[in-house]
Coordinates of C-alpha atoms (C1' of nucleotides) in Angstrom, one line a residue:
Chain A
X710 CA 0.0 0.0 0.0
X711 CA 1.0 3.6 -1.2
X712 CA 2.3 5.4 2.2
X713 CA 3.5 8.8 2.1
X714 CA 4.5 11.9 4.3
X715 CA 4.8 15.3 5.2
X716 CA 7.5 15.9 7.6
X717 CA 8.4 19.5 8.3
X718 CA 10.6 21.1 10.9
X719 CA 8.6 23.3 13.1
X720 CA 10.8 26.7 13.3
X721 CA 8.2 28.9 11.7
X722 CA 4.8 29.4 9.7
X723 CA 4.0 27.1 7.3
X724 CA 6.0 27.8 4.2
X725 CA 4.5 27.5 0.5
X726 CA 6.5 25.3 -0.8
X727 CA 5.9 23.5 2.2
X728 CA 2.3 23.5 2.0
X729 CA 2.8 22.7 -2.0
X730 CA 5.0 19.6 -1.0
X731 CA 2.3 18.3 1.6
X732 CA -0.4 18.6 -1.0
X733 CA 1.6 16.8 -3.5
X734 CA 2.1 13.9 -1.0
X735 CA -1.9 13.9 -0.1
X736 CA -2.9 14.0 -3.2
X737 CA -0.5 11.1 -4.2
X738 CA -1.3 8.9 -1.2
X739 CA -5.7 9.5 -2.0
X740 CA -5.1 9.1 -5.9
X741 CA -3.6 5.7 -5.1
X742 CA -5.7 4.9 -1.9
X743 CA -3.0 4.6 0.2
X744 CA -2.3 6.3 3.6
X745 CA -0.8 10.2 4.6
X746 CA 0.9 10.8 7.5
X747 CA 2.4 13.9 9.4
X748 CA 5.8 13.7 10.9
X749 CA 6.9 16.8 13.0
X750 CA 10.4 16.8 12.5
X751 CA 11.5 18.5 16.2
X752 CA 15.2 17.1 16.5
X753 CA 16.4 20.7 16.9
X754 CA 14.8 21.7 20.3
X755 CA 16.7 24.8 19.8
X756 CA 14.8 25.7 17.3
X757 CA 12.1 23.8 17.4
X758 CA 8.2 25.3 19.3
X759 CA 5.1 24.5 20.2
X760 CA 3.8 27.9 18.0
X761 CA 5.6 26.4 14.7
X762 CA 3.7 23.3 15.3
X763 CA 0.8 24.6 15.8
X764 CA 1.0 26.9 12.7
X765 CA 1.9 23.9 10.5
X766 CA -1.3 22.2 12.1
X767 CA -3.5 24.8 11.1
X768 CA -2.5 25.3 7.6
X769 CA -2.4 21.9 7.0
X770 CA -6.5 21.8 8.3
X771 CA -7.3 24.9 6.5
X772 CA -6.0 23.2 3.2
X773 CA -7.8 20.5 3.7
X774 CA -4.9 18.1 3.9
X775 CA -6.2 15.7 7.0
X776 CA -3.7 13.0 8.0
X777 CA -4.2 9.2 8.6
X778 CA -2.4 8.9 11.8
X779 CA -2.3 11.5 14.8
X780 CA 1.4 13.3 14.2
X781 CA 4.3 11.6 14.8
X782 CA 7.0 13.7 17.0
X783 CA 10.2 12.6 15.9
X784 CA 11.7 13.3 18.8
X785 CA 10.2 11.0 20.4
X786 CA 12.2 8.6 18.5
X787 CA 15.4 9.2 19.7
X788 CA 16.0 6.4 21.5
X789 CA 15.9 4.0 18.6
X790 CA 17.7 6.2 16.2
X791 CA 20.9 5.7 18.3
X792 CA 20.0 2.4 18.8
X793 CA 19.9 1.6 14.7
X794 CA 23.4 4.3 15.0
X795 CA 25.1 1.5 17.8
X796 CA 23.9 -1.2 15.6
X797 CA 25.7 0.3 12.2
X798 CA 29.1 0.7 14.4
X799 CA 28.8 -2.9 16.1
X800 CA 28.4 -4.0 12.3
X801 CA 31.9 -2.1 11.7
X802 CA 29.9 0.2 9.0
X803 CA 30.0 3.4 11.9
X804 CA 32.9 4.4 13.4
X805 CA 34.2 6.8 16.4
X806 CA 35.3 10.3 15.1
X807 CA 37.3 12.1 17.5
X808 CA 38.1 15.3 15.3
X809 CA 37.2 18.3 17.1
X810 CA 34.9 20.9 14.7
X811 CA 37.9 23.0 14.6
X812 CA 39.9 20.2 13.0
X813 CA 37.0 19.1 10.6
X814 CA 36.6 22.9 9.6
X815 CA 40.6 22.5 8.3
X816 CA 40.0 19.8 6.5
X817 CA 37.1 21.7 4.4
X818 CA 39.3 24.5 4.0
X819 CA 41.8 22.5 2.4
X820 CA 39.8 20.8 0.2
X821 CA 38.0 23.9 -0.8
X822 CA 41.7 25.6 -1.8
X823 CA 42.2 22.2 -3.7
X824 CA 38.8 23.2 -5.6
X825 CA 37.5 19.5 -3.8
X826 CA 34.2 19.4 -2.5
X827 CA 34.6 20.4 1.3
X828 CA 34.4 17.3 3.2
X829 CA 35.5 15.3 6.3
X830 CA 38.4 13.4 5.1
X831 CA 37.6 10.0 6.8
X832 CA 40.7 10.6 9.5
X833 CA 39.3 8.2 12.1
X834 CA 37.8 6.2 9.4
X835 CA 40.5 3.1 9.7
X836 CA 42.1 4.8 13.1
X837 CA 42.0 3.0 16.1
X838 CA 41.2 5.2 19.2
X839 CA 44.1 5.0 21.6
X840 CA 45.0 6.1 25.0
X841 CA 44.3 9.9 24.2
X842 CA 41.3 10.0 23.3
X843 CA 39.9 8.5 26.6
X844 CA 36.8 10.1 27.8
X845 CA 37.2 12.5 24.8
X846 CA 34.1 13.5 22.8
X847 CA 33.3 11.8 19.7
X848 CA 30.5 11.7 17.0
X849 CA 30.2 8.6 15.4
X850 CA 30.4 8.5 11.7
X851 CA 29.1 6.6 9.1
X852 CA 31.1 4.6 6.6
X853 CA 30.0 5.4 3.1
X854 CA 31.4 4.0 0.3
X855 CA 34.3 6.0 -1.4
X856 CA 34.2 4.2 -4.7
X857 CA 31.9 3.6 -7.4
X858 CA 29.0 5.5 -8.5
X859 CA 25.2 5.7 -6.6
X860 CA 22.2 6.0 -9.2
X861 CA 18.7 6.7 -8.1
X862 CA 15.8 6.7 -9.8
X863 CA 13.5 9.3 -9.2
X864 CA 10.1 10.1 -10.3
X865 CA 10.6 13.3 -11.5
X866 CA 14.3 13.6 -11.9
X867 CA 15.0 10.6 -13.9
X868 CA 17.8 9.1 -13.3
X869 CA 20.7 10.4 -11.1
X870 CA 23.7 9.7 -10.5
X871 CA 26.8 10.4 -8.0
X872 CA 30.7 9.6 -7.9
X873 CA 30.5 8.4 -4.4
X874 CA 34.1 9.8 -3.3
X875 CA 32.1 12.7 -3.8
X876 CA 30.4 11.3 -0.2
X877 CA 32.1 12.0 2.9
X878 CA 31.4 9.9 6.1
X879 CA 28.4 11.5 7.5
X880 CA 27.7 12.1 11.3
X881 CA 25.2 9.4 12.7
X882 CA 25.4 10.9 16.5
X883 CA 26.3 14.1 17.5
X884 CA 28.5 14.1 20.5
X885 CA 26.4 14.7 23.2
X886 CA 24.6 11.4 21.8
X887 CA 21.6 12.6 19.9
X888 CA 20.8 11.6 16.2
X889 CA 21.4 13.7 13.4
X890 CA 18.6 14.6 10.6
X891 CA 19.9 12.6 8.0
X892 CA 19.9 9.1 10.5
X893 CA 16.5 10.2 11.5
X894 CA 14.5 10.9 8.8
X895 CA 16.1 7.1 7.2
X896 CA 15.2 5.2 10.2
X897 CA 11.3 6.8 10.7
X898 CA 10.8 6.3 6.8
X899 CA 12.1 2.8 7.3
X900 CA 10.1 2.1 10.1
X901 CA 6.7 4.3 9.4
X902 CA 6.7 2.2 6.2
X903 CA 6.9 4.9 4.2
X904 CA 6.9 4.2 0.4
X905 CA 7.1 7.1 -1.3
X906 CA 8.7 10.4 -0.4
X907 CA 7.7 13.5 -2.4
X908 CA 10.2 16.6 -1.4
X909 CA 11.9 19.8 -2.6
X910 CA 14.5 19.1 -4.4
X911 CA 17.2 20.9 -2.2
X912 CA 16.6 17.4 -0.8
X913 CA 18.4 15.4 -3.6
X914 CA 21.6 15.6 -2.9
X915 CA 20.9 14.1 0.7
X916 CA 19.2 11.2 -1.2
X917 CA 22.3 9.7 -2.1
X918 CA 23.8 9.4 1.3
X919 CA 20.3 8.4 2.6
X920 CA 20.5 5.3 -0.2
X921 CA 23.9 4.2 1.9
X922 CA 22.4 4.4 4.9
X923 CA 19.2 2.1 3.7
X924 CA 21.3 0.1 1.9
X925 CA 23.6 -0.4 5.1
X926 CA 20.8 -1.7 7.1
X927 CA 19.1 -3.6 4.5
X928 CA 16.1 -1.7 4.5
X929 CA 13.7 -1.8 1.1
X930 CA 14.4 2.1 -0.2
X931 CA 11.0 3.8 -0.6
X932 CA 10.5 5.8 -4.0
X933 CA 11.6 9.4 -4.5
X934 CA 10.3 12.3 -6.2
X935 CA 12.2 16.0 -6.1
X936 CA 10.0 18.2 -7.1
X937 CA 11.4 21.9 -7.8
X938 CA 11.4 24.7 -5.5
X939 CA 9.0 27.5 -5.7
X940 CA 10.8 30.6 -6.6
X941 CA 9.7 34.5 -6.4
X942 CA 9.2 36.9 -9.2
X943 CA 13.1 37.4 -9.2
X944 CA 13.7 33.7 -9.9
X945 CA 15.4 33.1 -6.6
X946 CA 14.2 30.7 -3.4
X947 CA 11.1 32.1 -2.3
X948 CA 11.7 34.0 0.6
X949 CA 10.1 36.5 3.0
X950 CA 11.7 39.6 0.9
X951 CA 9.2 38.8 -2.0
X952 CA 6.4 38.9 0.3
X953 CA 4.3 36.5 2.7
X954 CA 5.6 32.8 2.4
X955 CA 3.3 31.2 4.9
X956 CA 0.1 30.4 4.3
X957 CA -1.4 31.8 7.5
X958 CA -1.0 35.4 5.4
X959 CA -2.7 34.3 2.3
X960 CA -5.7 33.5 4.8
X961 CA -5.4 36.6 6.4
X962 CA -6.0 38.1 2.7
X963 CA -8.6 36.7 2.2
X964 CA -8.1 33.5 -0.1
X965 CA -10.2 30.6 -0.1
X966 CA -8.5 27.3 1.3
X967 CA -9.9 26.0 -2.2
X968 CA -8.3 28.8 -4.3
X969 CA -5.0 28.5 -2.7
X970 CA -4.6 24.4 -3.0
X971 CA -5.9 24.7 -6.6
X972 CA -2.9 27.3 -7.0
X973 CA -0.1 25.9 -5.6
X974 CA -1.3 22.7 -7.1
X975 CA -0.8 24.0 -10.7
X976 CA 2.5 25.6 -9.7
X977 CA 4.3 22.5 -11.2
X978 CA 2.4 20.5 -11.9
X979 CA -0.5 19.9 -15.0
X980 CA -2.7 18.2 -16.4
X981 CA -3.3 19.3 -20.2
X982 CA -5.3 22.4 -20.2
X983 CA -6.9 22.1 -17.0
X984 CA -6.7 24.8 -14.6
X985 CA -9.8 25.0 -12.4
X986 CA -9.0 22.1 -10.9
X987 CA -11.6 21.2 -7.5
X988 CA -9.9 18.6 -4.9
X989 CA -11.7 15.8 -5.7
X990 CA -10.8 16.1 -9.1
X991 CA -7.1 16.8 -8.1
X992 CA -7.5 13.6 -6.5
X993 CA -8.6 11.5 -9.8
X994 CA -6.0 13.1 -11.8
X995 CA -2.7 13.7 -9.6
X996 CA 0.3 11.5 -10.2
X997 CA 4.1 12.4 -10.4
X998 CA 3.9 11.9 -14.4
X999 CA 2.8 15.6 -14.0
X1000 CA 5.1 17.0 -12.5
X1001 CA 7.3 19.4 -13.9
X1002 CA 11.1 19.5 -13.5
X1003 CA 11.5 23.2 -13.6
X1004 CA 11.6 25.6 -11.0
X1005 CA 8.4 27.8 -11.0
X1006 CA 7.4 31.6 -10.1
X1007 CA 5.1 32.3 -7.2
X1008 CA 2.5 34.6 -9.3
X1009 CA 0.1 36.6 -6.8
X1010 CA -1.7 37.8 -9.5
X1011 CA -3.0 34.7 -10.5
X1012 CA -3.7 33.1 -7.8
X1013 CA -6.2 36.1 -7.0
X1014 CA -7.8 35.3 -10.1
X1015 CA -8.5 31.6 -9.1
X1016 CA -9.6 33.3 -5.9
X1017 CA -11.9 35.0 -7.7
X1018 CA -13.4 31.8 -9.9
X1019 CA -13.7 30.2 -6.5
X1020 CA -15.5 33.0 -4.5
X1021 CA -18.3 33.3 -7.3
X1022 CA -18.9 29.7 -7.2
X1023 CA -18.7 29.2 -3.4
X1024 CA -22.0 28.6 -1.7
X1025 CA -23.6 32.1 -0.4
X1026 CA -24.2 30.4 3.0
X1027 CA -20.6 30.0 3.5
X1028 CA -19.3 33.3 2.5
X1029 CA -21.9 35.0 4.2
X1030 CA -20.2 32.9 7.1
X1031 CA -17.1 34.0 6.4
X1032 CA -18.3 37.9 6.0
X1033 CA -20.2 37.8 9.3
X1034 CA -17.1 36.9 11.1
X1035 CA -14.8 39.3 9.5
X1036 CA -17.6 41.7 10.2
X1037 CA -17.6 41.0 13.9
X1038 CA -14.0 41.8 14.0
X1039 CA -14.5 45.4 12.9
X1040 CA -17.2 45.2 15.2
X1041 CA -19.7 45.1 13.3
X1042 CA -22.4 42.7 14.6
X1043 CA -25.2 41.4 12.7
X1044 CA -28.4 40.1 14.2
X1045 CA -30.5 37.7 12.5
X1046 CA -32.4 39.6 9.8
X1047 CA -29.1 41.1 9.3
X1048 CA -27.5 37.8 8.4
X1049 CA -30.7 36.6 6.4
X1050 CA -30.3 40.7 4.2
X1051 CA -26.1 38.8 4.1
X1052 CA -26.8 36.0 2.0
X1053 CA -29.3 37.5 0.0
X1054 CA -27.0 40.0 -0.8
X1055 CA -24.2 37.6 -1.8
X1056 CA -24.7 36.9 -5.3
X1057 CA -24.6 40.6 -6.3
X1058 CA -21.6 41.2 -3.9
X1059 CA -19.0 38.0 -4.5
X1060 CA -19.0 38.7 -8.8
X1061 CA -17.2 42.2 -7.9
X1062 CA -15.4 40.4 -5.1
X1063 CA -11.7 38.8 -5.6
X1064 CA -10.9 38.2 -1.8
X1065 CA -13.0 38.0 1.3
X1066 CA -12.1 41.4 3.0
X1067 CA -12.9 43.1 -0.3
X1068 CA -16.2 40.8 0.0
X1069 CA -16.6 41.8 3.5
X1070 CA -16.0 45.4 2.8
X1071 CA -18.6 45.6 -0.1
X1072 CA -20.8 43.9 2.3
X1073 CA -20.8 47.2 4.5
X1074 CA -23.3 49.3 2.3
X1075 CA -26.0 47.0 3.7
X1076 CA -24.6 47.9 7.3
X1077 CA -23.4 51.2 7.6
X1078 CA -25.2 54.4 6.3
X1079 CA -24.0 56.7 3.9
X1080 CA -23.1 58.8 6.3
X1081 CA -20.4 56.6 7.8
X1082 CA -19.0 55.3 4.4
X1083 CA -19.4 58.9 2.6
X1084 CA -16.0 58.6 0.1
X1085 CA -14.4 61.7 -2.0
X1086 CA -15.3 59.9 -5.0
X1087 CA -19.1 59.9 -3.9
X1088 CA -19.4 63.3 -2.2
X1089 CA -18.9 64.8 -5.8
X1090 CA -22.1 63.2 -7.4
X1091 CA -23.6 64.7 -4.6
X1092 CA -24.1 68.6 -6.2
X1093 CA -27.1 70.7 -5.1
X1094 CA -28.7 69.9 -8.8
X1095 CA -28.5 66.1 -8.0
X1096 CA -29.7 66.3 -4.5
X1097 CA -32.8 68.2 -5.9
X1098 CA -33.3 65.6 -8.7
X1099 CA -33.1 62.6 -6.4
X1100 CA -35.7 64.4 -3.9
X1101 CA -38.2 64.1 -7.1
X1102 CA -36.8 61.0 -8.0
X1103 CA -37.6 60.1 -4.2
X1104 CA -40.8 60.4 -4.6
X1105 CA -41.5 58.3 -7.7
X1106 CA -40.0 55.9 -6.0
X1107 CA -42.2 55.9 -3.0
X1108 CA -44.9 55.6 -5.5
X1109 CA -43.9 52.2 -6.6
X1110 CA -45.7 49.2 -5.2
X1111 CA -43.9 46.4 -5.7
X1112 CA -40.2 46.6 -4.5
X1113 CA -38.0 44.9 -6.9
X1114 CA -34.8 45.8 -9.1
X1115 CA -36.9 45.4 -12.0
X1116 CA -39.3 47.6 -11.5
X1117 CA -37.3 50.3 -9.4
X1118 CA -34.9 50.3 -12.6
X1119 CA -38.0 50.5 -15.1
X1120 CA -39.1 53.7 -13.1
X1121 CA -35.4 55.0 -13.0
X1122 CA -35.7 54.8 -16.7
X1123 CA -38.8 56.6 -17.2
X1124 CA -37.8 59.1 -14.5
X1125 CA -34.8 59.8 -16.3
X1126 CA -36.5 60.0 -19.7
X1127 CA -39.0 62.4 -18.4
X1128 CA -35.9 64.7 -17.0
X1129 CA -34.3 64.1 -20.0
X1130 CA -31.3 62.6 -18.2
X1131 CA -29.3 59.1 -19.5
X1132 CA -30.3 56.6 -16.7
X1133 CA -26.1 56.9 -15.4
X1134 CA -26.9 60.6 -14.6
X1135 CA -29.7 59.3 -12.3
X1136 CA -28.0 55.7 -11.0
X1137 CA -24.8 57.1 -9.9
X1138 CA -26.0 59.7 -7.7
X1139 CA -28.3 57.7 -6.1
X1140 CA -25.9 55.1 -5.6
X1141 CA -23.8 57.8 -4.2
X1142 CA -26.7 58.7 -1.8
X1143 CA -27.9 55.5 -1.3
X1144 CA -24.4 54.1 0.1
X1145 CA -21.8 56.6 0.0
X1146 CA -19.7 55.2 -2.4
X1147 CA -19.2 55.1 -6.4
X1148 CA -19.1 51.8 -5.9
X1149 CA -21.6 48.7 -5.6
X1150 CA -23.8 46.0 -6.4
X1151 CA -26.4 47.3 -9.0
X1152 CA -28.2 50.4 -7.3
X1153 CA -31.9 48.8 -7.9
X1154 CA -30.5 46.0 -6.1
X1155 CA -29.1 48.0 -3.3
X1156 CA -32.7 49.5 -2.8
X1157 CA -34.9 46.1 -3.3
X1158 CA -32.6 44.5 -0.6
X1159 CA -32.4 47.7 2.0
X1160 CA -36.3 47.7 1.5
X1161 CA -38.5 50.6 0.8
X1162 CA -38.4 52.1 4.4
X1163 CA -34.8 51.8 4.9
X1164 CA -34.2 53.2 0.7
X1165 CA -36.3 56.1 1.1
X1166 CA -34.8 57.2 4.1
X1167 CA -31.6 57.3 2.5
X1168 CA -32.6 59.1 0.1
X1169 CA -34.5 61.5 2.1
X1170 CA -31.7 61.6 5.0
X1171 CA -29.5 64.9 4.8
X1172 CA -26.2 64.5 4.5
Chain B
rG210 C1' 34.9 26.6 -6.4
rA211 C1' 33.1 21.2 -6.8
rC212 C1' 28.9 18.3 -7.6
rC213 C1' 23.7 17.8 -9.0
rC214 C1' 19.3 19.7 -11.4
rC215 C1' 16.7 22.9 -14.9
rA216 C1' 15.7 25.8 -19.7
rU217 C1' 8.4 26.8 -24.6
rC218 C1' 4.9 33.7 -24.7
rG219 C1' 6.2 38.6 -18.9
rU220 C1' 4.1 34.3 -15.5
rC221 C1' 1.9 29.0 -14.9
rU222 C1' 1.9 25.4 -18.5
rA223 C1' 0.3 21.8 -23.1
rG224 C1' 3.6 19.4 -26.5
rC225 C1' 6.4 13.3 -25.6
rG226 C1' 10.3 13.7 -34.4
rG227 C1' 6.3 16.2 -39.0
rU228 C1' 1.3 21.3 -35.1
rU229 C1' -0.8 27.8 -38.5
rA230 C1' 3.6 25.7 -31.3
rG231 C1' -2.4 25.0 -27.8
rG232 C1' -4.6 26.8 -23.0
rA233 C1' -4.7 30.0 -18.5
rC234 C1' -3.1 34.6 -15.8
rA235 C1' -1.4 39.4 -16.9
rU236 C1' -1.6 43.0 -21.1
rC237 C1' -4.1 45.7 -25.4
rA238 C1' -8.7 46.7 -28.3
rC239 C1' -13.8 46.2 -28.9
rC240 C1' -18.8 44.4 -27.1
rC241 C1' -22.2 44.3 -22.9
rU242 C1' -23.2 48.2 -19.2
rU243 C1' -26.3 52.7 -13.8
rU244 C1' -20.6 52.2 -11.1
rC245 C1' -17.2 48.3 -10.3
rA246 C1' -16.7 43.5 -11.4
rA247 C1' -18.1 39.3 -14.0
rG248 C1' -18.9 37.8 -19.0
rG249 C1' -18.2 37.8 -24.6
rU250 C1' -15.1 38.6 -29.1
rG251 C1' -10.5 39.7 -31.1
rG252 C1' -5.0 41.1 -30.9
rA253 C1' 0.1 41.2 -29.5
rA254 C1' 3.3 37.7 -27.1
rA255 C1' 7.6 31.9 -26.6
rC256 C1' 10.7 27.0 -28.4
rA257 C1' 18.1 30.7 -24.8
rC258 C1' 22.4 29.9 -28.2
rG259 C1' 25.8 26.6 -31.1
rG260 C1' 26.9 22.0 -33.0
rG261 C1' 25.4 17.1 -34.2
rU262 C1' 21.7 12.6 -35.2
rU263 C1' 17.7 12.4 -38.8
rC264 C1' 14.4 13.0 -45.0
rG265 C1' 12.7 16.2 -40.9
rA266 C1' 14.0 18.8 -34.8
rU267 C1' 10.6 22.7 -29.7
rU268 C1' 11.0 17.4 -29.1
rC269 C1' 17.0 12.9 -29.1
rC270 C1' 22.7 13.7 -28.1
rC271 C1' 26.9 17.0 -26.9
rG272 C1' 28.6 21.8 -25.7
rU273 C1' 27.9 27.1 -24.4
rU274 C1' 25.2 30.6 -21.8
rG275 C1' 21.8 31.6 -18.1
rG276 C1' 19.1 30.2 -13.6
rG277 C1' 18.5 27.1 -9.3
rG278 C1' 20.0 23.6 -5.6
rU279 C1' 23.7 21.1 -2.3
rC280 C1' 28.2 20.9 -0.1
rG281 C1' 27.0 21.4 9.0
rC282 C1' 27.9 17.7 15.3
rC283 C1' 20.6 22.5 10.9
rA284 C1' 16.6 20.2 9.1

RNA sequence: GACCCCAUCGUCUAGCGGUUAGGACAUCACCCUUUCAAGGUGGAAACACGGGUUCGAUUCCCGUUGGGGUCGCCA
């Protein structure tokens, strides 16, 4: 059965390419009907808190991207990492490295001035620990092997290949004891049956001395697929100068979980000409034979666009749950009728909306008078000549019986025909008047959902 | 610096030896229109370069250039 992970380091928000990498390995794990996992990979306590964790948590439910099992802390696995570390020494394929940093720090040096890879040099490698270095610190190393060639086969790489002298002996134990990353993440793939990885390909490289390691212990070696990083505009490593890199922002802007899964799932990977892409139909189509193998551009601008697709179709009852809340934290608090006047009002309000505060914002006009959201832009329609022409146009309107857009726009159009107006000269004041702003839903709209009462008063109210 | 990876419109991508090189975002024009959106129609826009292989290369191979990644007792 198809197993796969997530396994990031909590020492901040929950990074795109991050969240990109963990929908990858969802997707791959329900296309196949296998199994997803979380592993919190907390080795460096240092760096390592309970916030980060939380904020990976989060992201990962707002996406969507539920796990299988409850997450695994792999710190709590310490204990057997050293214990497959002991093992790999007793089998002579880990040795005792007594070279202080200082002295491992040379050795890159020199190699670097010999235009070698900086690397350990394998001093202690055959060495034989004598009477001085008793009671001295020492990491234990790994014996990897320094000839021949590693080739991997990865899903979206191909196939790769490594000189292995280019492989130095890495460090299995630190020497206070504890397990290194590269030990860890072997022996909790290994033993969380784990079969295949997808990861950012800054991750490659490590594969080859993870094979070793694998190989050393006669493990199976689960399938790998490097998937480029996301980059910024610039074409370098995403990073916090091109803007917000964790997903917690991008919810704080308003984007719909929906929107920002279907985005980050195109970035890098296709499927034909299909862009609008739902999860459940992510699900039926995802597989690493779509994945590309270059590098791709985080692009803002379009992922407000698929915002924007999503918003329209999204179900008023929800985004008039969303817009409520946002409401309330600008304390503005809707009671029931309020909330029912919400979703009516939705369909007109989420085609001119591309994010949720904008939604929530063009949700005010039902809220707030004009008064309180009187702009510059609106103030201007509002010239003595206008006011006077919407006091007669008041009146018509009182006159109507039913209250709908259609009719209130028919007598608009008559009223403007008998003042020998265009039907703009009329609509734009009264929008003006009728919400303070130059910009809204359709103003015969505006006025069937405020309702007669509440419509004429505007109209009537002095400003 | 060494090693590894990558290279189609500005951006995301389709293409898997023979296409008028397709779609989407953005952009421009027009239409619709009470504003703003949405929508409709149309336009401009790409195979990094140089060698091969082949009857034929965007596609296969090599090199150049450019970009990215990795070289920790971090993960």
């Amino acid at each position: 059965m198809v197993r796969t992970r997530f396994a990031p380091s909590p020492t901040g928000m929950l990074h795109l390419g991050a969240a990109r990498t963990a929908l990858f390995n969802w997707l791959y794990a329900r296309h196949h009907g296998g199994e997803f996992v979380l592993r919190i990979e907390d080795t460096d306590r240092e760096r390592s808190t309970r916030e980060a964790v939380e904020a990976i948590l989060e992201g990962m439910r707002w996406l969507g991207l539920e796990s299988d099992q409850d997450p695994f802390f792999q710190s709590h696995a310490m204990l057997r990492h050293q214990e497959v570390a002991w093992e790999l020494y007793h089998k002579g394929m880990a040795y005792k490295c007594y070279a202080t940093p200082e002295e491992v720090e040379a050795m890159r040096e020199k190699a670097r001035a010999e235009g070698k890879p900086p690397r350990y040099n394998g001093l202690w490698r055959e060495k034989e620990p004598g009477a001085a270095q008793e009671n001295q610190p020492f990491v234990l190393r790994f014996k990897s092997p320094q000839t021949g060639e590693t080739v991997i086969q990865d899903l979206v790489q191909g196939e790769v290949k490594m000189q292995n002298e280019l492989l130095d002996d890495l460090v299995l134990l630190r020497s206070d004891g504890t397990p290194t990353y590269m030990l860890s993440v072997v022996v909790d793939d290994h033993d969380m049956e784990i079969t295949h990885i997808l990861r950012g390909d800054d991750h490659l490289t490590n594969t080859f001395r993870q094979y070793h390691l694998y190989q050393a212990m006669g493990w199976e070696i689960p399938q790998v697929a490097h998937i480029p990083l996301i980059h910024g505009q610039d074409g370098g490593k995403l990073s916090k100068r091109h803007g917000a890199v964790g997903v917690g922002a991008y919810r704080e802007m308003g984007i719909l979980p929906e929107a920002m899964a279907n985005y980050l799932l195109r970035l890098g990977w296709g499927h034909g000409d299909e862009e609008v892409i739902p999860q459940d139909r992510a699900i039926e189509l995802f597989d690493t034979d779509g994945l590309g193998k270059s590098p791709s551009r985080f692009d803002l601008t379009k992922l407000m666009h698929l915002n924007g697709i999503y918003l329209r179709e999204a179900h008023d009852t929800e985004l008039a749950g969303y817009v409520k809340e946002l409401l309330e934290k600008q304390g503005v608090a809707l009671d029931k009728g309020q909330q029912a006047l919400l979703e009516r009002a939705m369909p007109g309000l989420k085609v001119r909306a591309k994010d949720l505060n904008e939604l929530a914002d063009s949700a005010l006009v039902y809220f707030k008078s004009p008064i309180e959201l009187l702009d510059e832009k609106a103030e201007k329609f509002l010239t003595p000549e206008n006011l006077e022409m919407l006091e007669k146009f008041a009146n018509v309107a009182q006159a109507q019986e039913a209250w709908d857009h259609e009719v209130l726009e028919q007598a608009a159009r008559d009223f403007a025909e008998a003042e020998d107006l265009k039907l703009g000269k009329v609509a734009q004041p009264l929008r003006a008047k009728l919400t303070g702003r130059t910009i809204s839903p359709s103003v015969f709209e505006v006025m069937e959902l405020l309702g007669k009462e509440e419509s004429l008063k505007r109209l009537r109210a002095v400003l």
